[in-house]
Short mmCIF file of C-alpha atoms in Angstrom, two decimals:
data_model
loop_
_atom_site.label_atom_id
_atom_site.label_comp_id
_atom_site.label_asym_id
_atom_site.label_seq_id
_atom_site.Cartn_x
_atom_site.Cartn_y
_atom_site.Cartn_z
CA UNK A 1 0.00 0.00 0.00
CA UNK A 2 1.68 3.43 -1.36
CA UNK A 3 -0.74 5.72 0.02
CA UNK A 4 1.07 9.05 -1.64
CA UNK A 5 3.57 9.37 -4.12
CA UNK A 6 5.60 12.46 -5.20
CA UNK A 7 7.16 12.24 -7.84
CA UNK A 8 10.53 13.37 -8.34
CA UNK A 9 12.05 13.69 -4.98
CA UNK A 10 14.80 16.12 -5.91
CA UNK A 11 15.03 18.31 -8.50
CA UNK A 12 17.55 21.71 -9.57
CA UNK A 13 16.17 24.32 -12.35
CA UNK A 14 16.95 26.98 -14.18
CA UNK A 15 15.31 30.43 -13.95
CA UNK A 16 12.73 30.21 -16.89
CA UNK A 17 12.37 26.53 -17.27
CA UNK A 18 9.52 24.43 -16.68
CA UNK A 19 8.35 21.30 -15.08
CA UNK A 20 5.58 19.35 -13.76
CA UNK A 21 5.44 17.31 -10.59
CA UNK A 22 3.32 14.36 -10.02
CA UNK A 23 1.40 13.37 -7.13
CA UNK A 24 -0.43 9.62 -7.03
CA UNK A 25 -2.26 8.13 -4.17
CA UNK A 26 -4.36 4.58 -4.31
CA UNK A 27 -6.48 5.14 -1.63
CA UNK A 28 -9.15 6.48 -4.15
CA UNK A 29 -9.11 10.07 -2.33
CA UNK A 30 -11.56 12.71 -3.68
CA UNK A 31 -9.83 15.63 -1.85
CA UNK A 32 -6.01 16.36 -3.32
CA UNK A 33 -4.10 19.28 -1.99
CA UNK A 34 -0.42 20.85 -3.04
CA UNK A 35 1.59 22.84 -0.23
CA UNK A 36 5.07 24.53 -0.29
CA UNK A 37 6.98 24.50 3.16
CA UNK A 38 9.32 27.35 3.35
CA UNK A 39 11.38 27.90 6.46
CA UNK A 40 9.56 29.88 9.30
CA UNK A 41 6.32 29.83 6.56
CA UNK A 42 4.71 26.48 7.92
CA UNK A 43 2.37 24.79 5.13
CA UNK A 44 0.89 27.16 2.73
CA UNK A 45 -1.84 26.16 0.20
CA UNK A 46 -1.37 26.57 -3.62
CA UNK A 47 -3.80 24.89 -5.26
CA UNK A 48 -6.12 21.76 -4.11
CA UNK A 49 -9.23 19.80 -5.87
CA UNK A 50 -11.81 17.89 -4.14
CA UNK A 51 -12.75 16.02 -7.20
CA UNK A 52 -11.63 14.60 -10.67
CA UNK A 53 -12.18 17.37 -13.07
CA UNK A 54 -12.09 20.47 -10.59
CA UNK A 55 -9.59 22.31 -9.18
CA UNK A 56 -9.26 25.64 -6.87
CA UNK A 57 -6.64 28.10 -5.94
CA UNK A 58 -5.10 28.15 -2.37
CA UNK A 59 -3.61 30.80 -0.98
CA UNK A 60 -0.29 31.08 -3.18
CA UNK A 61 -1.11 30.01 -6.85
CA UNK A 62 0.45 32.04 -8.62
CA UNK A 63 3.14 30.63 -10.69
CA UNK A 64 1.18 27.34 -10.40
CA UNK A 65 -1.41 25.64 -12.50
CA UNK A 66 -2.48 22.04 -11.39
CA UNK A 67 -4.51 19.27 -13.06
CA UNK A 68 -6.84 16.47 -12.04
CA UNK A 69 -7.92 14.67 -14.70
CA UNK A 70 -7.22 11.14 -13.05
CA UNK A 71 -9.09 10.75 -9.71
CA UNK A 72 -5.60 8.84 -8.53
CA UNK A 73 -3.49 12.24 -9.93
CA UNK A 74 -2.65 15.31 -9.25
CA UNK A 75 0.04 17.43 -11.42
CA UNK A 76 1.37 20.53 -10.50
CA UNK A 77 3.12 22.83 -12.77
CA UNK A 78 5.59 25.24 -13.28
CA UNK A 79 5.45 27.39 -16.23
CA UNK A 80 8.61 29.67 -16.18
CA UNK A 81 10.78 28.94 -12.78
CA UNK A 82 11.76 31.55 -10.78
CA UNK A 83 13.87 31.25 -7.73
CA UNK A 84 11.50 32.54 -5.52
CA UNK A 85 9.77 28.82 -6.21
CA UNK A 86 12.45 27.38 -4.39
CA UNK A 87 11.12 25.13 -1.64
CA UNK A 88 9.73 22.02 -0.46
CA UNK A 89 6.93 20.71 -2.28
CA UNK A 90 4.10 18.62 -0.68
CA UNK A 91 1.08 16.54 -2.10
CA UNK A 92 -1.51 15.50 0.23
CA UNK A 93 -4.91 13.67 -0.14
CA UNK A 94 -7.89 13.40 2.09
CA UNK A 95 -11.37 11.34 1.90
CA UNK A 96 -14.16 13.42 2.42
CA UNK A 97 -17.91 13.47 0.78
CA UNK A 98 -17.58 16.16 -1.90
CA UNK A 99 -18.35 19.51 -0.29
CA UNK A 100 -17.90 18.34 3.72
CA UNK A 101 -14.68 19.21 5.37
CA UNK A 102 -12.18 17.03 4.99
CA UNK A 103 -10.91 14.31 6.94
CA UNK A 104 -7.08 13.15 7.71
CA UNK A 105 -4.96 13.71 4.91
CA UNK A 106 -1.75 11.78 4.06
CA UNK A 107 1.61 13.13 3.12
CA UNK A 108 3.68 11.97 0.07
CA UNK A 109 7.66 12.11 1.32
CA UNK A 110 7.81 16.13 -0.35
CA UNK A 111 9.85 16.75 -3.66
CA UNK A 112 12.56 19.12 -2.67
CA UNK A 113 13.10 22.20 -5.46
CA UNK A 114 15.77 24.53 -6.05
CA UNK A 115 15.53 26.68 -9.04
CA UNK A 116 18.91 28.87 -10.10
CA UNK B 1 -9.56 34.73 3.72
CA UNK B 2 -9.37 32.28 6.89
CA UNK B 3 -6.31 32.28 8.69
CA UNK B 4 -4.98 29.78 11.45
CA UNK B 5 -2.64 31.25 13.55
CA UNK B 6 0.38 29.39 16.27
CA UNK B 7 2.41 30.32 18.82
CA UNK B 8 4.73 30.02 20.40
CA UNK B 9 7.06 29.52 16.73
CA UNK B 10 9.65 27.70 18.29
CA UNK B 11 9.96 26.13 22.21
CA UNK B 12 12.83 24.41 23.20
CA UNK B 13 12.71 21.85 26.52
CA UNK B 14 14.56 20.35 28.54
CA UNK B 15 13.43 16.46 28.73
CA UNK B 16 10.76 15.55 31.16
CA UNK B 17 9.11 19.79 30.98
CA UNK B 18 5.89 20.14 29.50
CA UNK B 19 5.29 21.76 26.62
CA UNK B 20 2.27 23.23 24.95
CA UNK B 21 0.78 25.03 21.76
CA UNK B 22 -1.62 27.18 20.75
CA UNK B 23 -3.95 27.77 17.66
CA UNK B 24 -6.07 30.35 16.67
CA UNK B 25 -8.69 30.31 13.91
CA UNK B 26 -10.28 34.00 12.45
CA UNK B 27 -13.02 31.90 11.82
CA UNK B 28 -15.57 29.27 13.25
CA UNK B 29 -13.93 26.01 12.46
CA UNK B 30 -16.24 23.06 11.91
CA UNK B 31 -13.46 20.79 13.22
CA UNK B 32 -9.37 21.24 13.95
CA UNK B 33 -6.75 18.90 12.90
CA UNK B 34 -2.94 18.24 14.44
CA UNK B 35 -0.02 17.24 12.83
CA UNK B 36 3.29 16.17 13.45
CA UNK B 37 6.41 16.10 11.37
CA UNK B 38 9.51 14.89 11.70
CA UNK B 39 12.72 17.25 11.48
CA UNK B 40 13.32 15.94 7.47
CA UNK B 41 10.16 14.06 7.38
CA UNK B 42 6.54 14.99 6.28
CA UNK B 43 3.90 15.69 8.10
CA UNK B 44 1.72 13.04 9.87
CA UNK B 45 -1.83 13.52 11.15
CA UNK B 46 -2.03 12.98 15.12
CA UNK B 47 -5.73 13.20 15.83
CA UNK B 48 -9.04 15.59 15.20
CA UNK B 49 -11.35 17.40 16.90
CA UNK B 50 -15.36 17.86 16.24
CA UNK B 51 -17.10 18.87 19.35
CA UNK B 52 -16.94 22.27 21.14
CA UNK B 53 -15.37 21.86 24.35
CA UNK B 54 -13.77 18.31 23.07
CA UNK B 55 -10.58 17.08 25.09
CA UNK B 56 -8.94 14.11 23.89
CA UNK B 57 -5.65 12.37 24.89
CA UNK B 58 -2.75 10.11 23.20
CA UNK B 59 -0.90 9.30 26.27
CA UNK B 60 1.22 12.16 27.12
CA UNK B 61 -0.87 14.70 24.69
CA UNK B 62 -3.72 16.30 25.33
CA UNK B 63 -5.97 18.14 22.84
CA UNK B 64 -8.51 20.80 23.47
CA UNK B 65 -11.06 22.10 20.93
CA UNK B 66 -12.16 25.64 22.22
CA UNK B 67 -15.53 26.65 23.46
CA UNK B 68 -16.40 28.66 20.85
CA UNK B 69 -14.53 25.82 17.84
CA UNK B 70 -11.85 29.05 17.52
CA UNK B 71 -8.78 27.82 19.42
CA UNK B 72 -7.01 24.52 20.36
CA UNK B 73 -4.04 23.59 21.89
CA UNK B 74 -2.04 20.47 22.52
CA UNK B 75 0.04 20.01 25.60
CA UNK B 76 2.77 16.99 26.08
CA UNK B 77 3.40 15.91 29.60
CA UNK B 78 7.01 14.66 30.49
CA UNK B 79 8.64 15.69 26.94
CA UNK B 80 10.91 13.34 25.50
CA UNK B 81 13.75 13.12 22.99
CA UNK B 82 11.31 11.78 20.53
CA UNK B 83 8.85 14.40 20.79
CA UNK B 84 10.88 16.40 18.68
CA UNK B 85 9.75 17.93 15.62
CA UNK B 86 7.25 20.43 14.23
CA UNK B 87 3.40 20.46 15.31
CA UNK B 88 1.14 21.93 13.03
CA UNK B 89 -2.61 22.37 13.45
CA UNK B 90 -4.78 22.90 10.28
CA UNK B 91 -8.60 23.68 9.73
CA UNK B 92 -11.11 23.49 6.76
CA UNK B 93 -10.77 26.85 5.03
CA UNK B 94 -12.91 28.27 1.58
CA UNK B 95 -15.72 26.96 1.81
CA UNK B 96 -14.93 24.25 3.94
CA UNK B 97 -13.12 22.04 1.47
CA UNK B 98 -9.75 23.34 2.21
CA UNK B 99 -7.32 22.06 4.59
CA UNK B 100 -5.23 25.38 5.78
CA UNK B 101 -2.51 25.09 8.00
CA UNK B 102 -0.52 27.59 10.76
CA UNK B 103 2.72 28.38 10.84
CA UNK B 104 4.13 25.19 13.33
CA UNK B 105 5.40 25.12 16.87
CA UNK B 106 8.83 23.33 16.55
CA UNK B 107 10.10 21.80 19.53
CA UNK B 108 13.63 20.83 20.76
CA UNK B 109 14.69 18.97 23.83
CA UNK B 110 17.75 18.35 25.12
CA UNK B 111 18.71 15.81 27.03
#
């Protein structure tokens, strides 16, 4: 049993390029959620969807656009890099009935980003 | 937009003090979640609380849902080396679907 995968776990850019990183979790979630943990910043939310097909800003998205068109995935990506976008990067996903708050959500082990 | 907000930012222990932290919600929250991670780890989800007034305990924590579902805390009794780490609480933000975190409390004991 996975439960949350991030996918990749490290990863250096350039200033300006772009990339995409890939959360999966098999416990057939309908909540999905992507935070950035910057020192001293705690957890902050960029984007999150609480269904295949939708999708919602959190409260840092720009620079971000996500995806959901798998129920199981949940892409997040970065257009042009800037080093500001350096951080840690986590996926989460949560069961809940569409709408109600959600319940516990599970961690995938982070993908750590530096962009130069 | 909601905010959740926790202090102290950082405590540091020495082995066998208590410790405790404190969250604050701008908002009614219809429940409160804790979470602790690991120094290098991610963050793992310790417990949640529904009811106003609610008080629930993991053997040497104890959580408290506020009166008025605005505040929480968690205390540890008799800290220990492994207690380490940062604690995070997190509530259901826009439009309830959300799950918005504070800052952390990260706490160090020494030995």
């Amino acid at each position: 049993n996975a439960g949350v995968t991030q996918t990749p776990k490290f990863r250096v850019l350039k200033t300006g390029q772009s990339m995409t990183l890939l959360c999966a979790q098999d416990m057939n979630h309908e909540y999905m959620y992507w935070y950035r943990q910057d020192p001293g910043m705690g957890l902050r939310l960029i984007h999150y969807s609480v269904g295949e097909g939708t999708t919602a800003k959190g409260e840092v998205p720009d620079g971000y656009n996500v995806s959901r068109l798998k129920k199981q995935n949940f892409l997040l990506g970065l257009e042009s890099a800037a080093p500001s976008q350096t951080s840690v990067y986590f996926c989460a996903s949560s069961s809940a009935r569409t709408g109600w708050a959600p319940r516990e959500a599970f961690f995938g082990q982070g993908t750590r980003l530096t962009v130069v | 937009g909601q905010q959740v907000m926790q202090i102290p930012q950082y405590q540091h222990v020495q082995e066998g003090e208590d410790f405790t932290t404190y969250c604050n919600s701008s908002t009614t929250l219809s429940n409160i979640q804790w979470y602790k991670q690991r120094p290098g780890g991610h963050p793992v989800f310790l417990i949640q609380l529904v009811k106003s007034g609610e008080v629930k305990k993991q053997k040497r924590l104890t959580f408290q849902f506020g009166e008025a579902k605005k505040n929480s805390s968690l205390h540890i009794t008799a800290t220990q080396t492994t207690d380490v780490g940062t604690y995070f609480c997190a509530g259901p933000g826009q439009a309830g679907t959300a799950l918005i975190f504070g800052k952390g409390t990260t706490l160090s004991v020494s030995s």
